[in-house]
Amino acid sequence: MDIVEILKLYSEDVDKEISKTLSTLQPDTLREASEYLTEAGGKKIRPALAVLSCQAVGGSTDKALKAAASLELIHTFSLIHDDIMDNDDMRRGKPAVHKVWGEPLAILTGDTLFSKAYEILIRTVDDNVSYEKVIDSLYLLVDACIKICEGQVQDMSFEDTFDVTSEEYMEMIYNKTGALITVATSMGGIIGGATPEQIEVLRTYGKNVGLAFQIQDDYIDLTGDESIGKPVGSDLVEGKKTLMVVTALERASSEDRDRFVELLEAHDESIIPEAMDILNKYDAIEYAKDTAYNYIDEAKKAVDILPDSDARKSLCDLADYVLSRSI
Amino acid sequence: MDIVEILKLYSEDVDKEISKTLSTLQPDTLREASEYLTEAGGKKIRPALAVLSCQAVGGSTDKALKAAASLELIHTFSLIHDDIMDNDDMRRGKPAVHKVWGEPLAILTGDTLFSKAYEILIRTVDDNVSYEKVIDSLYLLVDACIKICEGQVQDMSFEDTFDVTSEEYMEMIYNKTGALITVATSMGGIIGGATPEQIEVLRTYGKNVGLAFQIQDDYIDLTGDESIGKPVGSDLVEGKKTLMVVTALERASSEDRDRFVELLEAHDESIIPEAMDILNKYDAIEYAKDTAYNYIDEAKKAVDILPDSDARKSLCDLADYVLSRSI
C-alpha cells in the first residue's frame, strides 16, 4: 500500500477511537467544539507513526490504536491553544475553535482534549497491554507535553530578538514539534514489545522525522498553498524566526542583515518579495531544504537495523512523504 | 494536632514536591510563572485530604505525597485558566498570572502545570506504589479533569439564563469542584491500600465535603473578606448563579423574582443591598448554609466505619474546617 493510503487507513481507525471517547462529553457545546477539528481532517501523521512503529517491532495494530488516538488528541489540543495565543483565524480550512465558540470555550476544549488523551492512553490496559508498558507510555506522553509548552515559550521569546542561532532554533522546534513525533514512534515501539535497542532506533527515527517535519512546515509557508487558509509568506510578515530566516540572519552582510531586520519588523505583506530575495541571496531556503533532507536520510538509516517488513518500508515512505507534502 | 496545623504541615511537604518538579522547567519565565501561585499559598485542602485518607486506611504519608502534589497542581492549573476565562484580576492576594505575564503565557503555564500533575502522579511508582494502583489513580485524576471542564462549561451556560434549578446547580458544582475533592480522598485511599468498601466510604466523604466546600465558597463571597482581593458580593454583581441565588429564584414571588432578575442583570455594585434583602426574605442564605452543614454531617457519618485513628479524626476536623473558614 502506498503511504497516502496507509495514512488514510489508520486515520479512519483512529478517528473511530477519538469519536468514541469524545461522544460522552457534556454539555453538547463542549462535545461539538471537541469534535470539530478532528472532523476537519488533519494528516494523522503521529497516529500512523505510532501504529507503524508498533508493527515494525512485531506488535499488532489494535494494541496501538488508543496510543495513536492519544497522540492526535494532544496534537489537536496544542493546535487549539496555539491558535488562541497567536490569534490565528483559520485551522484546517475552517474558522479556528476560538473564532467559532470564543476564547473561554476554546481554552476549555483544549483542556478537555488534553484530559481525553490521557484517558484513552490509560485505557490501553483494556487491550492487554501491561500496566508497566502503559506507565512507560504515559511517562513519554507527559514529557512531550511539557516540551511542547517549553518550546512554545521559547518560540514566543524569539519574537522580540533577531539574535537567534540555528542551534537555538533547532532546540525550540525539537521541543515544540519533534518531541511528540519522537514519542509517537517510541510509544508505538514500547506497546509493540520492542527491545531497548529497537526503542532507541525508533526514537532516533522519530526525532529526525520530527525536525524535518517542522522545517518543511516553515518551508511550505514560503511556497505553499492558500487553500489551507494561510497566506503564502505569512511567517515573513509576522517576522517569525524560521530556519530560513535564522540562516539568512547568520549569513547576511551587515548591510543586508540590517535591511532584513527592517523588513521583518514592518509586519506588512509588501515586504515579501524583497525578503525572499535576501533569503535566496544567502541560499537560506536551499540550506533549510538540505537540512530537512539530511534529517530524513538519518531517519531512514536508523530503521535499517529493524527486521525487514512492510511496516519498516512504510516508515521510510512516511519519512519521504514528510518532505513531499505541500500542506 | 489541630486541623490548621495539619494543613500547614502537609502543605510544606507538598510544596517541596511541587517545587522540585517545577524546578526543571525552561525557559525561566515559564518556571517563574508556574511557581508563582504555589508560592502565593493556598489552603492545600486537596493534598491534606489525600494524605489523611491514605493514613486513615493504614497507608504511609510518604507514598501519598506525590498524589497530593498532583491534586494541587491540577487545582492550580484550573485557577489559572479560570482567571483568564473570567478575566479576574487577582488571585491569592496577588495579580492573576495572565495579568503579570499576559494571556498566552498564562495559557501555557496552565498547560504546563496540567502536564506536571500527571508526571508527578506517574512517578508515584518510584515510591513503591504498584503500577496497578498508579493506573487506577491516574484514571481517577483524568476523570476529575474532564468533569472540571464540563462543570466550567455548565457554569458558563448558566450565565445567560435564570432558569437554573438547584439540582442543575448541584450537578455543576459537583463537576467543577466536587469531583477533584472526591478524587483526593479516593486516590489517597487507593494508594494507602484501602479495601473497595473503604474507597467507597472515602468517596462518599469526599463528595459531600466537595459540595459543602463550593457552597461555602459562594457563601464567603456574600459575607467575606476583601483582603483576598475579591470585593464582597461580587458574585451578585456578576449575576452568578450560586445556590443562594438559585434558591431565591425558585422561591420568590413572581414580582420579587422579576425584580431580582433585574438586579442581577444590572451588573452594578449598587444592587448588592437590595439583592441581599431578597436573598434574606426567602431564607436563601440560611438554606445554603443548612445544605452545606448537612453535607458535612453526611461526610463525617460516612467515615465512621473506618478504623478509629488520628487521621479519621482529622478528616472530621477538616470537614468542619471547610465550613468554618472565611477565605
XYZ file of C-alpha atoms in Angstrom:
654
model
C 0.000 0.000 0.000
C 1.344 3.453 -0.705
C 1.841 5.813 2.187
C -1.127 8.047 1.382
C -3.423 5.013 1.506
C -1.823 3.894 4.781
C -2.327 7.334 6.330
C -5.971 7.240 5.251
C -6.477 3.730 6.615
C -5.120 4.406 10.117
C -6.746 7.813 10.115
C -10.136 6.093 9.903
C -9.321 3.671 12.728
C -8.001 6.446 14.945
C -10.924 8.742 14.181
C -13.246 5.991 15.394
C -11.348 5.767 18.696
C -11.393 9.543 19.095
C -15.036 9.836 18.172
C -15.935 7.162 20.740
C -14.034 8.804 23.582
C -15.403 12.284 22.837
C -19.022 11.148 22.411
C -19.676 11.093 26.170
C -18.757 14.752 26.754
C -21.374 17.089 28.184
C -22.758 19.723 27.646
C -23.291 19.479 23.864
C -21.297 22.631 23.106
C -18.191 21.147 24.708
C -18.621 17.903 22.772
C -19.166 19.727 19.479
C -16.167 22.009 19.970
C -14.049 18.985 20.937
C -15.049 17.034 17.825
C -14.733 19.997 15.460
C -11.045 19.882 14.496
C -10.851 16.089 14.417
C -13.738 16.054 11.964
C -11.941 18.705 9.923
C -9.280 16.160 8.968
C -5.571 16.565 9.510
C -2.872 14.320 8.101
C -2.776 11.981 11.130
C 0.986 11.519 10.790
C 1.543 10.948 14.522
C -1.025 8.139 14.804
C 0.388 6.456 11.680
C 3.904 6.674 13.136
C 2.736 5.006 16.350
C 0.928 2.187 14.562
C 3.747 1.550 12.059
C 6.389 1.594 14.822
C 4.334 -0.939 16.774
C 4.046 -3.174 13.686
C 7.735 -2.743 12.804
C 8.734 -4.486 16.036
C 6.135 -7.237 15.612
C 3.230 -5.740 17.591
C -0.391 -5.813 16.461
C -2.201 -2.736 15.165
C -5.142 -2.902 17.550
C -2.918 -2.560 20.633
C -1.504 0.738 19.327
C -4.763 2.420 18.287
C -5.547 4.050 21.636
C -1.973 5.342 21.916
C -2.285 6.650 18.359
C -5.517 8.439 19.280
C -3.897 9.938 22.395
C -1.130 11.477 20.257
C -3.645 13.005 17.862
C -5.672 14.394 20.788
C -2.566 16.044 22.263
C -1.725 17.454 18.834
C -5.262 18.837 18.465
C -5.245 20.307 21.987
C -1.999 22.136 21.200
C -3.383 23.491 17.906
C -6.448 24.927 19.667
C -4.416 26.654 22.382
C -1.805 27.837 19.822
C -4.496 29.422 17.682
C -5.782 31.369 20.693
C -2.265 32.521 21.612
C -1.374 33.521 18.043
C -4.893 34.826 17.412
C -4.995 32.803 14.196
C -8.314 32.883 12.357
C -8.236 29.631 10.413
C -7.275 25.999 11.019
C -7.657 23.087 8.627
C -9.568 25.326 6.243
C -12.195 26.221 8.846
C -12.506 29.079 11.346
C -10.395 28.331 14.439
C -12.200 26.954 17.526
C -11.897 30.258 19.422
C -13.368 32.095 16.434
C -16.455 29.862 16.478
C -17.043 29.432 20.238
C -14.987 32.241 21.808
C -11.799 32.074 23.849
C -13.127 30.690 27.147
C -14.718 27.664 25.495
C -11.661 27.178 23.274
C -9.385 27.088 26.339
C -11.687 24.510 27.939
C -11.910 22.483 24.739
C -8.115 22.261 24.651
C -8.048 21.232 28.313
C -10.706 18.605 27.637
C -8.822 17.072 24.692
C -5.673 17.040 26.830
C -7.533 15.066 29.502
C -9.100 12.749 26.941
C -5.637 11.996 25.516
C -4.533 10.677 28.913
C -7.791 8.848 29.470
C -7.554 6.919 26.225
C -3.885 6.087 26.764
C -4.638 4.777 30.258
C -7.380 2.622 28.725
C -4.742 0.817 26.684
C -4.648 -1.580 29.663
C -8.022 -2.851 28.367
C -6.257 -4.026 25.175
C -3.989 -6.456 27.046
C -1.056 -4.086 27.228
C 0.767 -4.464 30.556
C 0.466 -1.830 33.301
C 4.209 -1.261 33.071
C 4.097 -0.516 29.337
C 1.170 1.849 29.826
C 3.018 3.682 32.601
C 6.111 3.943 30.379
C 3.947 5.288 27.549
C 2.230 7.795 29.847
C 5.586 8.997 31.060
C 6.713 9.585 27.458
C 3.497 11.438 26.638
C 3.712 13.742 29.632
C 7.332 14.509 28.864
C 6.361 15.519 25.313
C 3.524 17.716 26.650
C 5.937 19.582 28.897
C 8.358 20.016 25.987
C 5.540 21.349 23.767
C 4.847 24.068 26.362
C 8.548 24.830 26.805
C 9.060 25.014 23.037
C 6.095 27.319 22.644
C 7.514 29.702 25.261
C 10.924 29.567 23.549
C 9.236 30.359 20.236
C 7.455 33.329 21.833
C 10.731 34.565 23.320
C 12.229 34.600 19.803
C 9.647 37.171 18.714
C 11.485 40.041 20.370
C 15.008 39.265 19.183
C 16.941 38.769 15.977
C 19.819 37.035 17.757
C 18.519 33.509 17.452
C 21.125 30.934 16.452
C 20.228 27.946 14.319
C 21.098 25.753 17.339
C 18.533 27.605 19.458
C 16.044 27.297 16.638
C 16.617 23.530 16.379
C 16.191 23.099 20.143
C 12.947 25.060 20.016
C 11.425 23.045 17.169
C 12.528 19.801 18.776
C 10.548 20.756 21.867
C 7.580 22.238 20.051
C 7.130 19.631 17.315
C 9.829 16.987 17.423
C 9.186 15.679 20.922
C 5.620 14.493 20.249
C 6.653 12.859 16.959
C 9.555 11.159 18.758
C 7.121 9.894 21.374
C 4.795 8.581 18.661
C 7.481 6.213 17.420
C 8.920 5.200 20.794
C 5.463 4.677 22.301
C 4.460 2.536 19.322
C 7.626 0.539 19.893
C 7.003 0.057 23.625
C 3.444 -1.127 23.060
C 4.610 -3.425 20.267
C 7.126 -5.089 22.586
C 10.321 -3.514 21.223
C 13.723 -4.286 22.753
C 15.534 -1.308 24.349
C 17.764 -1.142 21.253
C 14.737 -1.049 18.941
C 13.138 1.691 21.032
C 16.323 3.716 20.706
C 16.275 3.227 16.921
C 12.642 4.318 16.710
C 13.444 7.318 18.894
C 16.250 8.360 16.538
C 13.969 7.873 13.551
C 11.178 9.918 15.201
C 13.469 12.735 16.277
C 14.863 13.174 12.759
C 11.438 12.957 11.132
C 10.097 15.479 13.658
C 12.801 18.035 12.961
C 12.400 17.634 9.190
C 8.636 17.956 9.607
C 8.832 21.380 11.259
C 11.416 22.692 8.771
C 9.143 21.532 5.956
C 6.172 23.245 7.632
C 8.074 26.530 7.596
C 9.215 25.875 4.014
C 5.615 25.290 2.900
C 4.679 28.663 4.361
C 7.081 30.332 1.919
C 5.977 28.386 -1.116
C 2.684 26.857 -0.111
C -0.959 26.557 -0.653
C -3.506 29.250 0.169
C -6.265 26.642 0.276
C -5.424 25.769 3.894
C -6.287 29.299 4.904
C -2.782 30.608 5.495
C -1.458 33.199 3.036
C 1.927 32.405 1.440
C 4.799 34.133 3.233
C 2.753 34.887 6.351
C 5.677 33.829 8.560
C 7.810 36.588 6.972
C 5.053 39.142 7.543
C 4.837 38.032 11.183
C 8.647 38.240 11.490
C 8.737 34.604 12.618
C 12.161 33.078 13.220
C 12.176 30.069 10.925
C 15.335 28.146 9.977
C 15.370 30.090 6.693
C 15.179 33.442 8.468
C 17.690 32.471 11.154
C 20.130 31.223 8.496
C 19.860 34.440 6.474
C 20.390 36.499 9.653
C 23.522 34.453 10.430
C 24.936 34.632 6.891
C 23.989 38.086 5.645
C 26.407 41.013 5.304
C 25.931 43.665 7.949
C 24.084 45.875 5.452
C 21.760 43.110 4.202
C 21.133 41.954 7.760
C 20.045 45.431 8.840
C 17.720 45.678 5.849
C 16.330 42.170 6.525
C 15.602 43.096 10.150
C 13.827 46.238 8.935
C 11.663 44.163 6.601
C 10.800 41.626 9.307
C 9.861 44.438 11.688
C 7.490 46.022 9.162
C 4.777 43.331 9.522
C 3.430 44.162 6.088
C 2.752 41.974 3.067
C 4.644 44.286 0.748
C 7.976 43.113 2.227
C 7.597 39.534 0.963
C 9.371 39.874 -2.431
C 12.417 41.730 -1.047
C 12.663 39.401 1.965
C 12.554 36.416 -0.413
C 15.416 37.971 -2.426
C 17.581 38.144 0.690
C 16.703 34.540 1.650
C 17.707 33.437 -1.870
C 20.869 35.560 -1.990
C 22.211 33.655 1.049
C 20.850 30.256 -0.054
C 18.813 30.146 3.150
C 15.890 28.275 1.596
C 18.211 25.752 -0.062
C 20.056 25.277 3.237
C 16.817 24.581 5.109
C 15.691 22.131 2.441
C 19.105 20.355 2.549
C 18.943 20.188 6.331
C 15.488 18.632 6.198
C 16.680 16.071 3.610
C 19.632 15.147 5.821
C 17.304 14.507 8.765
C 15.122 12.297 6.593
C 18.210 10.350 5.452
C 19.249 9.866 9.067
C 15.740 8.690 9.942
C 15.710 6.089 7.182
C 19.222 4.908 8.026
C 18.216 4.434 11.681
C 15.386 1.971 10.959
C 17.655 -0.114 8.704
C 18.514 -2.380 11.623
C 14.866 -3.270 12.285
C 13.685 -6.561 10.754
C 12.628 -6.239 7.122
C 8.846 -5.747 6.976
C 6.078 -3.807 5.245
C 5.897 -1.549 8.296
C 9.605 -0.699 8.100
C 9.182 0.135 4.425
C 6.181 2.323 5.270
C 8.209 4.161 7.924
C 10.728 5.032 5.179
C 7.926 6.066 2.829
C 6.402 8.193 5.571
C 9.751 9.915 6.119
C 9.878 10.767 2.400
C 6.243 11.863 2.473
C 7.021 14.419 5.186
C 9.170 16.313 2.682
C 6.999 15.781 -0.384
C 3.773 17.088 1.167
C 2.684 20.585 0.291
C 0.198 21.050 3.157
C -2.664 18.368 66.247
C -5.411 20.748 65.259
C -6.505 20.849 61.647
C -4.880 24.191 60.834
C -1.516 22.807 61.977
C -2.096 19.644 59.942
C -2.908 21.656 56.828
C 0.276 23.662 57.357
C 2.370 20.534 57.897
C 1.292 18.728 54.734
C 1.316 21.981 52.820
C 5.062 22.218 53.457
C 5.678 18.621 52.363
C 3.589 19.054 49.235
C 5.165 22.401 48.378
C 8.549 20.677 48.430
C 7.338 18.055 45.956
C 5.822 20.731 43.719
C 8.866 22.940 43.917
C 11.113 20.008 42.959
C 9.050 19.034 39.931
C 8.725 22.618 38.658
C 12.407 23.487 39.161
C 13.467 21.829 35.892
C 11.180 23.920 33.665
C 12.722 26.060 30.955
C 12.815 28.921 29.927
C 12.942 30.849 33.215
C 9.729 32.781 32.523
C 7.743 29.546 32.267
C 9.273 28.251 35.512
C 8.597 31.501 37.354
C 5.006 31.729 36.142
C 4.476 28.069 37.093
C 5.835 28.570 40.618
C 4.011 31.870 41.183
C 0.632 30.712 42.522
C 2.048 27.807 44.519
C 4.363 30.220 46.290
C 1.384 32.504 46.927
C -0.069 29.960 49.343
C -3.479 28.395 49.126
C -5.133 26.272 51.771
C -3.911 22.952 50.339
C -7.112 21.186 51.329
C -6.929 18.641 48.485
C -3.408 17.465 49.353
C -4.344 17.164 53.042
C -7.418 15.113 52.114
C -5.279 12.733 50.049
C -2.678 12.269 52.781
C -5.246 11.853 55.582
C -7.299 9.382 53.504
C -4.164 7.355 52.868
C -3.343 7.352 56.593
C -6.933 6.561 57.569
C -6.705 3.192 55.799
C -3.276 2.425 57.230
C -1.052 3.796 54.439
C 2.095 5.829 54.985
C 2.274 9.565 54.337
C 5.282 9.466 52.013
C 3.506 7.254 49.476
C 0.690 9.801 49.133
C 2.768 12.961 48.771
C 3.188 12.855 45.001
C -0.540 12.175 44.550
C -1.223 15.091 46.908
C 1.033 17.332 44.826
C -0.673 16.235 41.613
C -4.067 17.295 43.003
C -2.741 20.702 43.981
C -1.153 21.140 40.542
C -4.473 20.345 38.841
C -6.222 22.787 41.163
C -3.661 25.497 40.362
C -3.872 24.850 36.622
C -7.644 25.255 36.754
C -7.372 28.513 38.723
C -5.007 29.993 36.117
C -7.235 29.071 33.176
C -10.389 30.164 35.086
C -8.883 33.563 35.789
C -8.194 34.055 32.076
C -11.723 32.993 31.147
C -13.371 35.171 33.800
C -10.836 37.945 33.249
C -10.269 38.092 37.011
C -7.536 40.464 38.148
C -6.473 38.978 41.473
C -5.750 35.526 42.880
C -4.468 34.683 46.355
C -3.968 38.385 47.030
C -1.665 38.840 44.030
C -2.288 39.872 40.420
C -3.501 36.862 38.408
C -0.942 35.023 36.233
C -2.374 36.434 32.993
C -2.169 39.951 34.438
C 1.552 39.528 35.159
C 2.709 37.565 32.084
C -0.134 38.032 29.573
C -2.697 35.546 28.301
C -0.528 33.404 26.009
C 1.987 32.607 28.750
C -0.824 32.074 31.261
C -2.474 29.520 28.967
C 0.874 27.729 28.602
C 1.535 27.903 32.345
C -1.783 26.194 32.972
C -0.977 23.552 30.366
C 2.436 23.013 31.953
C 1.022 22.541 35.459
C -1.570 20.204 33.981
C 1.242 18.100 32.478
C 3.338 18.253 35.649
C 0.371 16.942 37.660
C 0.341 13.779 35.556
C 4.112 13.494 35.604
C 4.328 13.573 39.383
C 1.448 11.116 39.799
C 3.092 8.692 37.348
C 6.286 8.992 39.415
C 4.439 7.538 42.392
C 5.726 4.198 41.052
C 9.136 5.319 42.391
C 7.660 5.270 45.929
C 6.896 1.543 45.800
C 3.273 2.006 44.837
C 2.200 -0.719 42.395
C 1.691 0.019 38.694
C -1.937 -1.031 39.057
C -2.611 1.461 41.863
C -0.926 4.231 39.903
C -3.025 3.440 36.826
C -6.185 3.452 38.981
C -5.148 6.808 40.469
C -4.397 8.268 37.043
C -7.761 7.130 35.815
C -9.457 8.915 38.713
C -7.458 12.085 38.112
C -8.259 12.222 34.420
C -11.929 11.669 35.130
C -11.917 14.626 37.541
C -10.135 16.805 34.966
C -12.814 16.074 32.376
C -15.514 16.862 34.948
C -13.801 20.166 35.831
C -14.008 21.203 32.163
C -17.596 20.005 31.854
C -18.578 21.820 35.057
C -16.934 25.011 33.871
C -18.894 24.898 30.587
C -22.118 24.224 32.546
C -21.305 27.196 34.785
C -20.757 29.389 31.711
C -24.045 28.202 30.213
C -25.836 29.364 33.384
C -24.699 32.928 32.707
C -27.369 33.507 30.073
C -30.346 32.046 31.894
C -32.261 32.459 35.133
C -33.919 29.060 34.804
C -31.300 27.088 36.695
C -32.682 24.556 39.170
C -30.883 23.737 42.394
C -30.385 20.199 41.009
C -28.610 21.604 37.956
C -26.578 23.840 40.232
C -25.541 20.883 42.405
C -24.522 18.835 39.359
C -22.434 21.747 38.094
C -20.563 22.291 41.363
C -20.007 18.569 41.740
C -18.266 18.573 38.364
C -16.435 21.851 38.822
C -15.263 21.449 42.423
C -16.577 18.259 43.983
C -15.022 15.787 41.560
C -11.401 16.720 42.308
C -12.036 16.699 46.069
C -13.707 13.296 45.736
C -10.677 12.051 43.833
C -8.357 13.400 46.528
C -9.912 11.110 49.098
C -10.386 8.042 46.904
C -6.885 8.338 45.460
C -5.424 8.643 48.953
C -7.365 5.512 49.843
C -6.167 3.542 46.814
C -2.530 4.428 47.464
C -2.935 3.607 51.148
C -4.224 0.129 50.302
C -7.921 0.642 51.076
C -10.479 -2.122 50.548
C -13.157 -1.440 47.905
C -15.614 -0.708 50.738
C -13.203 1.800 52.306
C -12.666 3.504 48.952
C -16.426 3.863 48.598
C -16.628 5.402 52.084
C -13.854 7.871 51.286
C -15.568 8.710 48.020
C -18.819 9.492 49.837
C -16.916 11.590 52.368
C -15.074 13.463 49.579
C -18.176 14.096 47.533
C -20.033 15.599 50.496
C -17.070 17.706 51.586
C -16.618 18.900 47.991
C -20.207 20.051 47.648
C -20.126 21.812 51.026
C -16.823 23.420 50.058
C -18.240 25.095 46.933
C -21.412 26.253 48.704
C -19.224 27.747 51.433
C -17.062 29.443 48.777
C -20.146 31.143 47.389
C -21.342 31.974 50.927
C -17.990 33.611 51.732
C -18.379 35.808 48.665
C -21.537 37.290 50.208
C -20.077 37.846 53.638
C -16.365 37.564 53.155
C -13.019 39.162 53.337
C -11.780 41.869 50.985
C -8.174 41.013 51.882
C -8.153 38.165 49.363
C -8.733 40.670 46.599
C -12.361 39.878 45.835
C -14.955 42.504 46.791
C -17.834 41.282 48.969
C -20.919 40.445 46.905
C -19.036 40.312 43.612
C -20.943 37.172 42.598
C -24.205 39.161 42.821
C -22.725 41.951 40.723
C -21.627 39.381 38.151
C -25.099 37.802 38.241
C -23.531 34.432 39.092
C -25.894 31.542 39.766
C -24.939 30.406 43.254
C -27.076 28.123 45.423
C -28.322 31.228 47.246
C -29.344 32.942 44.022
C -30.876 29.807 42.513
C -32.858 29.180 45.704
C -34.204 32.733 45.786
C -35.164 32.467 42.100
C -37.045 29.233 42.848
C -38.801 30.548 45.954
C -39.554 34.189 45.156
C -42.983 35.539 44.268
C -43.354 36.416 40.613
C -42.909 40.112 41.421
C -39.818 39.621 43.603
C -38.349 37.219 41.076
C -38.701 39.772 38.253
C -37.068 42.429 40.403
C -34.281 40.033 41.447
C -33.578 39.210 37.778
C -33.441 42.931 37.018
C -30.895 43.447 39.805
C -28.735 40.522 38.662
C -28.791 41.844 35.100
C -27.642 45.312 36.178
C -24.027 44.251 36.884
C -23.573 47.157 39.250
C -22.401 47.308 42.866
C -25.358 49.435 43.908
C -27.680 46.407 43.630
C -25.987 44.479 46.466
C -28.143 45.706 49.410
C -31.473 45.127 47.658
C -30.358 41.769 46.268
C -29.293 40.755 49.802
C -32.753 41.729 51.093
C -34.392 39.381 48.595
C -31.990 36.561 49.485
C -32.845 37.076 53.162
C -36.578 37.404 52.575
C -36.625 33.882 51.109
C -34.114 32.435 53.600
C -31.862 31.596 50.676
C -28.629 32.186 52.587
C -29.848 30.147 55.543
C -30.918 27.356 53.201
C -27.500 27.252 51.548
C -25.774 27.204 54.930
C -28.065 24.371 56.139
C -27.421 22.424 52.953
C -23.675 22.764 53.443
C -23.984 21.630 57.088
C -25.987 18.591 56.014
C -23.276 17.607 53.531
C -20.650 17.926 56.226
C -22.731 15.740 58.571
C -23.042 13.117 55.829
C -19.283 13.261 55.258
C -18.497 12.699 58.938
C -21.049 9.912 59.221
C -19.516 8.150 56.221
C -16.029 7.830 57.715
C -17.454 6.432 60.979
C -16.927 2.890 59.719
C -13.188 3.422 59.149
C -10.917 2.198 61.969
C -10.542 4.715 64.777
C -7.370 6.764 64.201
C -5.900 10.262 64.377
C -6.337 10.500 60.622
C -10.038 9.687 60.819
C -10.447 12.339 63.477
C -8.569 14.822 61.285
C -10.855 14.021 58.354
C -13.806 15.007 60.566
C -11.998 18.141 61.726
C -11.201 19.011 58.134
C -14.869 18.624 57.206
C -15.771 21.093 59.959
C -12.974 23.413 58.909
C -14.421 23.645 55.388
C -17.447 25.443 56.847
C -15.623 27.497 59.459
C -13.093 29.045 57.097
C -13.670 32.598 55.943
C -11.301 32.537 52.942
